[in-house]
XYZ file of C-alpha atoms in Angstrom:
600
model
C 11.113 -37.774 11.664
C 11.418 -33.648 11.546
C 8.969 -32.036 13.542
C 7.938 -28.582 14.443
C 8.235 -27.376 18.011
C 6.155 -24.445 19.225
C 6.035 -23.269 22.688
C 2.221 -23.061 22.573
C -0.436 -24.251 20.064
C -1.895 -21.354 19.403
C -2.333 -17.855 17.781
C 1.077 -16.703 15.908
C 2.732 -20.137 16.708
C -0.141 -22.207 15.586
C -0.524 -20.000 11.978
C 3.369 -20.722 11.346
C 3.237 -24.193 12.313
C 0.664 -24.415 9.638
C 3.124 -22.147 7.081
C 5.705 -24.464 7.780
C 3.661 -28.054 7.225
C 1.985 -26.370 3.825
C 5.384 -25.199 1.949
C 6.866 -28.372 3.512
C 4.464 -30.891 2.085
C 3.771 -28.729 -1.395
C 8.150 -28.483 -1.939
C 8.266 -32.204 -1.017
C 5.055 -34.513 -0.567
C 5.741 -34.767 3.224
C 3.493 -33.614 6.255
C 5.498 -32.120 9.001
C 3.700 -32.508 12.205
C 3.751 -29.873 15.074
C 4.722 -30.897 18.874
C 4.927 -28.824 22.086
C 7.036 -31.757 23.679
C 10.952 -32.354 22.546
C 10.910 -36.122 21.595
C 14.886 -36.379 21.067
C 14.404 -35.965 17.264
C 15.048 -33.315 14.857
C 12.831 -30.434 14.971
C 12.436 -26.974 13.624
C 11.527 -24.727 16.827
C 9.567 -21.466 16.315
C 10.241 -18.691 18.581
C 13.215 -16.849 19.910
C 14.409 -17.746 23.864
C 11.874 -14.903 24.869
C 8.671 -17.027 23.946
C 9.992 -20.218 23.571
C 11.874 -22.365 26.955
C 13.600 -24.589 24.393
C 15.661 -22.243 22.228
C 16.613 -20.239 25.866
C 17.453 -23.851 26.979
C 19.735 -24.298 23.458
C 21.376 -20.917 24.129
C 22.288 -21.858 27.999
C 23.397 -25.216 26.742
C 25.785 -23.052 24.072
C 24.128 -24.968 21.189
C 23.386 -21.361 19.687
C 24.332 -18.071 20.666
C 21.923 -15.672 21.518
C 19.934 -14.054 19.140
C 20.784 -9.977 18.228
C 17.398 -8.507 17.425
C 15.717 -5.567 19.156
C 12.633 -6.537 20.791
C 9.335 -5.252 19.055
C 11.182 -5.188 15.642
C 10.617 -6.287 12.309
C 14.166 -8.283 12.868
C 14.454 -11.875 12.341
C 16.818 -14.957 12.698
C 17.309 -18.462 10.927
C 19.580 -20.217 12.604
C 20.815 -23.943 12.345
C 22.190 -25.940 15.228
C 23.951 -29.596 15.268
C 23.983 -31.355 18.830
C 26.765 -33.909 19.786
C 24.673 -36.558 19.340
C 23.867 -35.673 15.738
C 20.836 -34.262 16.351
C 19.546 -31.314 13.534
C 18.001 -28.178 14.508
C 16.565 -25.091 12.974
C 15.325 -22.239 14.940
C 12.858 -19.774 12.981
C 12.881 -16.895 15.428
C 10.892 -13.381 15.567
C 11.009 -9.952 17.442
C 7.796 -9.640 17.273
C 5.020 -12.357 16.493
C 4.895 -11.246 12.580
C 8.698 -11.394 12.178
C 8.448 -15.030 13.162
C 6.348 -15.534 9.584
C 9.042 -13.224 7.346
C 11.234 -16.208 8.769
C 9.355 -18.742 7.927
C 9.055 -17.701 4.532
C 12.735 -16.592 4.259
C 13.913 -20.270 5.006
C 11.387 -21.454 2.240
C 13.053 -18.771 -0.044
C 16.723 -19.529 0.853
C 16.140 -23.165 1.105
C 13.689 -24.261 -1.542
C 13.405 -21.719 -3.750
C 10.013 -21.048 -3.010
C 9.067 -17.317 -4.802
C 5.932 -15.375 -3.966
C 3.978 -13.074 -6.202
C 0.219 -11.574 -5.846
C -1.023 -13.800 -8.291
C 0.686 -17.145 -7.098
C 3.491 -18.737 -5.564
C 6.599 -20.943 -7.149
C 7.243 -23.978 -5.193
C 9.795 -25.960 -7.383
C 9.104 -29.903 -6.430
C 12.683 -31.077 -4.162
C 13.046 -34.396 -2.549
C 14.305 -32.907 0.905
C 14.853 -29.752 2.320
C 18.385 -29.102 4.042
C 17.926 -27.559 7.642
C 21.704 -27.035 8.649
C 23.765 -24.503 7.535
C 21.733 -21.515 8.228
C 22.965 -18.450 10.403
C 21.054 -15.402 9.113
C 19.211 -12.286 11.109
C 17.990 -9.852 8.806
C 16.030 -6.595 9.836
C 14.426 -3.910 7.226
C 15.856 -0.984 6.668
C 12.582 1.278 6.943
C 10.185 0.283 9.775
C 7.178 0.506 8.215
C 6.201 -1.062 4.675
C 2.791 -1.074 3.143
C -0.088 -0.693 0.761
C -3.249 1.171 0.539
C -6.561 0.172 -0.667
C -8.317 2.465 -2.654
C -12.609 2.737 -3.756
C -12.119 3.389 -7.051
C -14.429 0.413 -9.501
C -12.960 -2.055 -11.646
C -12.336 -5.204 -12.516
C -12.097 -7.698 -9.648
C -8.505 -8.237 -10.375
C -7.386 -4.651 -9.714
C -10.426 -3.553 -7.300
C -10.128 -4.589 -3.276
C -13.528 -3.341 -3.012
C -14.906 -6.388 -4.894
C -12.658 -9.138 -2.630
C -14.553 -11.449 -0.973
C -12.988 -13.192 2.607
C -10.792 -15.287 0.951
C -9.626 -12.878 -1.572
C -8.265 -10.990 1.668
C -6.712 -13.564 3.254
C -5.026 -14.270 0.054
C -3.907 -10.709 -0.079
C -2.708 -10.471 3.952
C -0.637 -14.051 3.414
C 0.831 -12.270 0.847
C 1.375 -8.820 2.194
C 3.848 -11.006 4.860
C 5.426 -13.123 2.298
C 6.853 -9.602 1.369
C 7.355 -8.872 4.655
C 5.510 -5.836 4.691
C 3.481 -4.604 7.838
C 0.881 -2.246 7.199
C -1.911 -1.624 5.182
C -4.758 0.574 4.409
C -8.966 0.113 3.258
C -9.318 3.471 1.777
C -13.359 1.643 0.458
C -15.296 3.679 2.119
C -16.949 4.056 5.719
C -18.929 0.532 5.223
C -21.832 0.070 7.938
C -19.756 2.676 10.270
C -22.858 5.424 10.368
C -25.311 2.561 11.260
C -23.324 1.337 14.039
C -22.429 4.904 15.538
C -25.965 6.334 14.774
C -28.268 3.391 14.987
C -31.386 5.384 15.711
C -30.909 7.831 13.173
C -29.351 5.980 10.153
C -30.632 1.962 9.103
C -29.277 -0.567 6.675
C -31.216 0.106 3.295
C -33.599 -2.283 2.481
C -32.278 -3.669 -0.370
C -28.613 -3.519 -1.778
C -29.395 0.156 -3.451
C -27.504 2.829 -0.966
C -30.006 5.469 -1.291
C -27.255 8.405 -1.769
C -25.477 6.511 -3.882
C -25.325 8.048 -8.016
C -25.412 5.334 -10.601
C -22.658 4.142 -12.509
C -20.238 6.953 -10.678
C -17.640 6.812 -7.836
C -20.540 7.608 -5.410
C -22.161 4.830 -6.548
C -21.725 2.441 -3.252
C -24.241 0.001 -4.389
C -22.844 -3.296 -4.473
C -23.295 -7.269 -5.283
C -23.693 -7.714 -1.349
C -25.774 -5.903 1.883
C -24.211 -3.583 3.677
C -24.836 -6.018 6.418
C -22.580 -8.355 5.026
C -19.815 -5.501 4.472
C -19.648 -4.679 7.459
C -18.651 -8.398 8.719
C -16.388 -8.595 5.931
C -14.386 -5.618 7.230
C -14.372 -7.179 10.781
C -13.683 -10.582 9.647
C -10.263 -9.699 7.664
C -9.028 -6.798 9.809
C -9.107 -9.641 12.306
C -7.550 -12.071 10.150
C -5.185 -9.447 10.043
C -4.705 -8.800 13.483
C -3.867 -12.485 14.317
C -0.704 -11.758 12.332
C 0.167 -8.876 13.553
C -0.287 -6.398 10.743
C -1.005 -2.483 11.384
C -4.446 -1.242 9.812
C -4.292 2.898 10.766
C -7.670 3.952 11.943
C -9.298 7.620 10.108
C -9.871 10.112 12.259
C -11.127 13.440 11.986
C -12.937 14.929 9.126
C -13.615 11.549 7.155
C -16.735 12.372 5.020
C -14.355 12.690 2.204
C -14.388 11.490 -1.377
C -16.432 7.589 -1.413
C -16.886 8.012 2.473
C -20.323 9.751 2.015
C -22.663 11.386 4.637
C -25.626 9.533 4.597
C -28.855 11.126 3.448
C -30.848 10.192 7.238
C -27.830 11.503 9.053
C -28.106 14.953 6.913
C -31.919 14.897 7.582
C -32.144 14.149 11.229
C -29.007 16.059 12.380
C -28.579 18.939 9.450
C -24.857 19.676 10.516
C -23.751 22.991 9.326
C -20.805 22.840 6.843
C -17.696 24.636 6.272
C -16.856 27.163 3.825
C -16.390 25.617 0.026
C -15.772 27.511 -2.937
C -14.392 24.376 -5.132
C -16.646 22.609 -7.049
C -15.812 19.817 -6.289
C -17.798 17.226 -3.657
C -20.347 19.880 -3.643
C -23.086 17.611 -3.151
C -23.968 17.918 0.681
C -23.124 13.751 1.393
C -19.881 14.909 -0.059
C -19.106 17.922 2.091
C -16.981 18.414 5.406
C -19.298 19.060 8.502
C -18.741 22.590 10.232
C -15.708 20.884 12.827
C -15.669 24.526 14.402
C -18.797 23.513 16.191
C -17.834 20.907 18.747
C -21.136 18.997 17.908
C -19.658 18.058 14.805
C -16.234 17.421 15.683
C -17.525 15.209 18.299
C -19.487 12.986 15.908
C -16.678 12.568 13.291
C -14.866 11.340 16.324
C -17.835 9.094 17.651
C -17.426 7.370 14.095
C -13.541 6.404 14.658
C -14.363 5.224 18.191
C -17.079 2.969 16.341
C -14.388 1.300 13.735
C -11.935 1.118 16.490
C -15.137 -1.109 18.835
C -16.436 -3.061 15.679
C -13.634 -3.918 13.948
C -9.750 -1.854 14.599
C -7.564 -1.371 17.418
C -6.569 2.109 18.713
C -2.752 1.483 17.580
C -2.319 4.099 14.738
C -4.227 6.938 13.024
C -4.548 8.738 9.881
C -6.402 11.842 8.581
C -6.280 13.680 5.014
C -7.385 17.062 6.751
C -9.145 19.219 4.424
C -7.711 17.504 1.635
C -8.544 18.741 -1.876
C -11.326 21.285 -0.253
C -10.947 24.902 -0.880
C -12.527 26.998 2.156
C -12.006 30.882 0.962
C -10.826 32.402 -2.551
C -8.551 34.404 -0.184
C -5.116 31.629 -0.010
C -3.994 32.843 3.624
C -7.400 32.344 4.924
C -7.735 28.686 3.273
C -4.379 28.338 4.964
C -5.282 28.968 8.022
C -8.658 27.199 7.706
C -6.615 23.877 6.933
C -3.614 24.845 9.746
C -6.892 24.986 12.041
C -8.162 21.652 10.599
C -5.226 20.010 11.892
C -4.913 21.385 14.833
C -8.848 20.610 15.581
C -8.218 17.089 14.714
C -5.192 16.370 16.474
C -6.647 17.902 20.082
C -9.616 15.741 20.040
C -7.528 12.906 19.100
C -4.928 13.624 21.911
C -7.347 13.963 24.769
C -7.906 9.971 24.692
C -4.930 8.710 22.513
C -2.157 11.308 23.386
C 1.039 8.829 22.072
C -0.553 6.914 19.555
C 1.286 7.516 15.825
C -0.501 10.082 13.637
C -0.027 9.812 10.055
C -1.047 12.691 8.309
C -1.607 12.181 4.305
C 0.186 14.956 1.983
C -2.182 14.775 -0.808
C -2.796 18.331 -0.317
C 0.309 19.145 0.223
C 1.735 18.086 -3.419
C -1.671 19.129 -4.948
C -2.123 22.613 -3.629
C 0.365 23.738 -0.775
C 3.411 25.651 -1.228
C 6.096 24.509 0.162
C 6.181 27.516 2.766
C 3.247 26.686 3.613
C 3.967 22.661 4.337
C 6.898 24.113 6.124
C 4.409 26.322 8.665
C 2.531 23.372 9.335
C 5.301 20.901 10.421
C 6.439 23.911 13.022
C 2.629 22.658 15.004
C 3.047 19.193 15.071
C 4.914 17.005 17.270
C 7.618 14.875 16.084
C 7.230 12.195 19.040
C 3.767 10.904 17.718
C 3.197 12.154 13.999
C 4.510 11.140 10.603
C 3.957 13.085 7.047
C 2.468 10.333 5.172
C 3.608 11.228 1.940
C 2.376 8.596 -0.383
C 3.316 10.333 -4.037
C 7.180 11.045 -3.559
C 7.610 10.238 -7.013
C 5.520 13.098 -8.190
C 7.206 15.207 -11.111
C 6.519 18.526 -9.423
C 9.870 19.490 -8.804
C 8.672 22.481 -6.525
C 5.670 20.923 -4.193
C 7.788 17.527 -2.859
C 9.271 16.411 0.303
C 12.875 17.541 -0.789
C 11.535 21.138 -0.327
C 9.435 20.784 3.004
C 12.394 21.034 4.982
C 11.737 17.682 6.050
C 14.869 15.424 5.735
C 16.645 14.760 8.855
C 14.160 16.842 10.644
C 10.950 15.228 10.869
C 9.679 11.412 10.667
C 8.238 10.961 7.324
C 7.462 8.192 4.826
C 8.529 7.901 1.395
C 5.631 6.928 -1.079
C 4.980 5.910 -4.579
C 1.358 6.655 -6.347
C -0.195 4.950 -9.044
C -3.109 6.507 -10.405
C -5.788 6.961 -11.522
C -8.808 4.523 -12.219
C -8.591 5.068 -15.847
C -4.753 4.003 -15.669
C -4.723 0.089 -15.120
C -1.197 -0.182 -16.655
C 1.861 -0.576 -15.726
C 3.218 2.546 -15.016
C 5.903 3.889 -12.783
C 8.187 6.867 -12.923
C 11.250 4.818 -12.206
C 13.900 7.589 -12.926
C 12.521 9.722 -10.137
C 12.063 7.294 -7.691
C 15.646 6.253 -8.669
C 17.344 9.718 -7.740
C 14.896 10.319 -4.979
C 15.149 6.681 -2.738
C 17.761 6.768 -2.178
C 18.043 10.609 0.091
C 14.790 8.839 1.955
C 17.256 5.753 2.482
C 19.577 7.793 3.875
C 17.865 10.340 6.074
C 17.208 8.540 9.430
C 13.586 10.016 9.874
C 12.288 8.401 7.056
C 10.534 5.708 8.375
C 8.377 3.950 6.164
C 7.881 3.237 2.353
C 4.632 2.404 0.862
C 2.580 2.306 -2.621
C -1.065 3.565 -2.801
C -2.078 1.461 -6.738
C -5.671 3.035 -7.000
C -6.154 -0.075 -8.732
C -4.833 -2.750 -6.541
C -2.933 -4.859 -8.555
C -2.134 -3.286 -12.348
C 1.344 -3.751 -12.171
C 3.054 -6.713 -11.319
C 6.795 -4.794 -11.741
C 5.846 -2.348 -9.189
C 4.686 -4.546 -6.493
C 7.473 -6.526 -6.596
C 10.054 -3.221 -6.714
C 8.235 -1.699 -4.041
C 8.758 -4.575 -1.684
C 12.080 -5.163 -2.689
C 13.117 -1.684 -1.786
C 11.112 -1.207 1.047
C 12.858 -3.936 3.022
C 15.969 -3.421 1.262
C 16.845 -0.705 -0.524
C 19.813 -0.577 -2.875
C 21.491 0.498 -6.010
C 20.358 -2.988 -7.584
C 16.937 -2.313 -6.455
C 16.296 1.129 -6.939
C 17.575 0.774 -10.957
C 14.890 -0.837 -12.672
C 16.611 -2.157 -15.204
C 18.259 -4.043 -12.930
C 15.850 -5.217 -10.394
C 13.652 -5.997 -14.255
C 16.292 -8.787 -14.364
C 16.374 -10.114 -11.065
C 12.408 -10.017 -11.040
C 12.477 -12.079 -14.354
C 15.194 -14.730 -13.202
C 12.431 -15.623 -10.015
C 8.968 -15.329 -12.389
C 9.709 -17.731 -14.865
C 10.737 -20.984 -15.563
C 14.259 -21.709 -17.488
C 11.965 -22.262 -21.070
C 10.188 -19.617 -20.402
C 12.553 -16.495 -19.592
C 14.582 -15.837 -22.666
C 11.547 -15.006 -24.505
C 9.626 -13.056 -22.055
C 12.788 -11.105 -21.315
C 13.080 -10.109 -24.643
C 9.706 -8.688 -24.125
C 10.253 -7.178 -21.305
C 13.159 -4.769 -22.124
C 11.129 -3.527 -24.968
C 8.345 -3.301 -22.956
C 10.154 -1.343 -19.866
C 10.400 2.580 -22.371
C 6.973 2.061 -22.625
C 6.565 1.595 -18.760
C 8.545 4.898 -18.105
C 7.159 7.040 -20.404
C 4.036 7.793 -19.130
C 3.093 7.795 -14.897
C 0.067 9.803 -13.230
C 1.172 13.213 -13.124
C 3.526 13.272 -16.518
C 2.506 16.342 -17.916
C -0.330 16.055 -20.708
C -0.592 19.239 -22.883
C -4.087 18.101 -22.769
C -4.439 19.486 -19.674
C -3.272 22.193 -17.594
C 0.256 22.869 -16.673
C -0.191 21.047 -13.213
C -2.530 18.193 -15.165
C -2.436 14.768 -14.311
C -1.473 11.332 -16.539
C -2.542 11.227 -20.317
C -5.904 10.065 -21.601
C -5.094 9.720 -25.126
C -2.389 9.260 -26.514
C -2.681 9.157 -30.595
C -2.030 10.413 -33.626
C -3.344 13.760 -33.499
C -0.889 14.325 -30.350
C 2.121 13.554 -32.371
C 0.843 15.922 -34.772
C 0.123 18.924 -32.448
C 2.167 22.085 -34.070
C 4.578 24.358 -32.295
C 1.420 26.954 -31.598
C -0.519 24.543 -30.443
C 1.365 24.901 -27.235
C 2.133 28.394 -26.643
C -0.547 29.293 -24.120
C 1.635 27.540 -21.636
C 4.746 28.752 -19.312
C 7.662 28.166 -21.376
C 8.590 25.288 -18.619
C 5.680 23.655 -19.594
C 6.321 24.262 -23.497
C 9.694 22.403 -23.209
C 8.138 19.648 -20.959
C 5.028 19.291 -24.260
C 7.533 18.971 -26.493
C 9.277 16.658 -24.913
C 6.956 14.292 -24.164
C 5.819 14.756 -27.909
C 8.700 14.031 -29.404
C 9.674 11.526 -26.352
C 6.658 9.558 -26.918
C 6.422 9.337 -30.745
C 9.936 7.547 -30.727
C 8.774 5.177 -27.580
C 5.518 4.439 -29.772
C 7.037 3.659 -33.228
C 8.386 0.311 -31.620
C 4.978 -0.772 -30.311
C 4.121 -2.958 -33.797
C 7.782 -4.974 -33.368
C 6.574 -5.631 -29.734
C 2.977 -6.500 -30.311
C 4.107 -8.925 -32.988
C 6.559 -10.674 -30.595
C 4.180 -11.079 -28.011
C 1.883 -12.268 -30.822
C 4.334 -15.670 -31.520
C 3.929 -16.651 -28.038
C 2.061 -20.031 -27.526
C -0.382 -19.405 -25.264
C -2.260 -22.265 -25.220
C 0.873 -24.154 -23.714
C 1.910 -20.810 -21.900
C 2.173 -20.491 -17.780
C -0.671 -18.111 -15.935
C 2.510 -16.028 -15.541
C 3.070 -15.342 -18.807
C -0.591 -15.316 -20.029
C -0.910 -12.625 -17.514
C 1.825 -10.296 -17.924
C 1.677 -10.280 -21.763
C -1.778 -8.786 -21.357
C -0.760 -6.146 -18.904
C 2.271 -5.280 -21.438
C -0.180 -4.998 -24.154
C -2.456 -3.041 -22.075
C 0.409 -0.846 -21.677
């Protein structure tokens, strides 16, 4: 009988054991048991030589060579073995405890077809797995992959703020089945100011958040205490921790956006502020405290040191700076102001964590920063321990984007997608971009990481899966959508299934490219975000309706005019295909997706 060694019963061995029993028994009705003792029968050992005394045994023995994988890696090997006397062997072996999981789910992959999606896995029913056969060691090509979680309200589908434990642990499983490694709760500072400032700030009394506006993003009331938020937090970043995923910690100025000040902290401690002239966050939860006064610096500080005792580790950080804030009308000051910022931020940060990885997030630099001006700031910081998080690399500013920061091959950076904003819940993705602009990330050897910030966690199905494709893998199969769209298909659906949603799919996929979040809208202003509307009085705009634009922008209006009227004409045809599908014998699958096309 096949059993599963491990070299202890416990922590990253244990939680693959368990992997490897569950797929086992769903593929095939059987219950693997685990064993720390070799009995003389078949086995499947987890761990590499370095954890485990049996596979270093097995490689002395010249029953397997050794394993090539560079310790603390994302690298990974599946590797059969046959012993004279007959005996089958699989080793599932790791660099690092969370690699030992990508194999694990690999072997399921390569051996029974086992496919993995957000919504659900595909185990197809077999009689037997085959074990023997296997020599593969596979490493990523960028060495960090992830997601961020964003505060913006919706449905429960698309909104991590509303996940309960076990939608998080769902989410985390699957976050290795793609083999990705870090991730990122952008929801807001939780019960952080009550466990920093317990004498000055207490848990409401009811669920209300007292500085919290009603039915708006400030609006931090929820279905649960605060209390209770605050173990959730600790309970899946822990969950998280077992398996050996990065969570970055914020540091510096973090009373940003849905991380509010509030209201007894501003009472008790009435921290000056710095300059605004935006009008934007100008409600005092929502503004920056003064960090040229050490008092305040200190206690944005005392509030990362909190997350990192209650619930993080001090492995990685991440600020936004000043973000979207606008300190003087004068742009060389503001420059300066957010140069200082930085440099503020990154002393404090230094004088206790001087090696741990900065990411800093380039929001502002794509929003607001010239290039120049990107360019000044990457002279300051030190390559050794900081990376430009730049999660919207597919922006279509063709001006304010890595490729003119004088970044490639000179600084570590990660490549990013976006997908915004809370009004958007489609799919969406500005595949052409991200097709011409992948692949100079792929090859520049300080690009380190690829990730996608969905404000809405999971709109779009094609994107997840293209992301994770490419961020372990990248390639010209993978970066062209139209060809990852197929390979995506072939592993979603079943045989009976696929010819008709592919059908829908191709005409779906113009529709998917022709709009993303910063697409110009003529609705807006020249550097305007995603459309709002798009109807009939938008097709029937006249040539002088746009003139009060830069003639780039004129060309880019009528482009996506004339662009978007021929993209639309075909949406009847579509709707009335998805219309003959027979849902009530239909697969979640395709239930699912033909809602997010017709969202779309």
């Amino acid at each position: 009988m096949l059993k599963i060694l491990l070299p202890k019963d416990e922590g990253i061995y244990r939680i693959a054991a368990d992997e490897i029993s569950k797929y086992w028994r769903l593929a095939t009705g059987v219950q693997l048991e685990s064993t720390l003792e070799d009995d003389g029968g078949d086995l499947i050992v987890v761990g590499s030589d370095a954890v485990n005394a049996f596979t270093h045994a097995k490689i002395i023995e010249k029953v397997i060579p050794q394993f090539s994988m560079a310790t603390g890696t994302d690298a990974y090997s599946i590797r059969s073995a046959c012993e004279p006397n007959g005996r089958k062997l699989l080793f599932l072996a790791g660099a690092r405890p969370r690699a030992i999981l990508y194999a694990v789910y690999r072997f399921f992959e390569l051996r029974a077809d086992c496919r993995y999606f957000w919504d659900g896995d595909i185990v197809p029913h077999t009689n037997d797995i085959d074990i023997t056969g296997l020599d593969v060691t596979e490493a990523p090509r960028f060495s960090y992959r992830g997601l961020r979680y964003f505060a913006h309200r919706s449905l429960t589908r698309f909104q991590a703020e509303h996940w309960d434990l076990d939608d998080w642990k769902k989410e985390i499983d699957w976050i290795l089945k793609k083999r990705l490694n870090l991730f990122m709760l952008r929801i807001g500072l939780d019960d952080l100011f009550q466990k920093a400032f317990p004498d000055i700030v207490h848990y409401p009394k009811d669920y209300v958040v007292p500085e919290a506006k009603p039915r708006s993003y400030d609006d931090r009331t929820l279905f649960w205490s605060l209390e209770y938020r605050g173990e959730l937090r600790k309970a899946l970043l822990a969950y998280a921790r077992e398996r050996d995923l990065m969570h970055p910690e914020d540091v510096g100025t973090m009373t940003h956006w849905y991380s509010r000040t509030p209201n007894e902290y501003l009472d008790a401690v009435k921290p000056d502020f710095i300059p605004q002239v935006t009008g934007g966050y100008s409600e005092k939860t929502g503004l920056v405290w003064d960090i040229r006064q050490d008092k305040n610096l200190d206690a944005y500080f005392k509030l990362t040191e909190t997350h990192i005792r209650e619930y993080g580790a001090p492995d990685m950080f991440h600020t936004i700076g000043l973000a979207e804030r606008r300190c003087y009308d004068d742009r060389e000051a503001n420059h300066q102001m957010k140069l200082y910022t930085y440099r503020r931020i990154q002393s404090k940060l230094r004088e206790k964590y001087p090696n741990a990885p900065l990411l800093i997030g380039s929001w502002d630099f794509s929003m607001y920063w010239q290039p120049e001006e990107v360019r000044d700031l990457l002279k300051e910081l030190d390559p050794a321990n900081t990376f430009i998080f730049d999660y919207i690399s597919d922006t279509d500013d063709e001006k304010r984007n890595f490729q003119n920061w004088d970044i490639i091959g000179r600084f570590p950076w990660f490549y990013g997608i976006f997908h915004a904003y809370e009004s958007n819940s489609e799919q969406r993705g500005n595949y052409e971009a991200i097709a011409q602009r992948l692949p100079l990330a792929t090859r520049d050897p300080m690009c380190k990481g690829l990730v996608f910030w969905p404000e809405n966690s999971h709109a779009d199905t094609l994107m997840l899966e293209y992301m994770a494709a490419n961020a372990w893998e990248p390639s010209k199969e993978n970066y062209t959508i139209t060809s990852f769209l197929e390979m995506f298909l072939g592993k979603r659906y079943i045989p009976a299934e696929l010819p008709a949603m592919q059908s829908i799919w191709r005409k779906a996929l113009p529709f998917i490219e022709a709009m993303h979040w910063n697409a110009y809208s003529p609705y807006q202003r020249p550097e305007g975000v995603a459309f709002r509307n798009i109807n009939y009085e938008f097709f029937a705009r006249p040539a002088n309706a746009f003139m009060w634009l830069e003639p780039v922008h004129i060309q880019r209006a009528y482009y996506y005019q004339n662009h978007l009227k021929a993209v639309v004409a075909n949406a009847p045809a579509l709707l009335r295909e998805i219309a003959e599908i027979d849902f009530a014998n239909a697969s979640e699958f395709v239930f699912r997706d033909a809602l997010d096309i017709v969202r779309t």
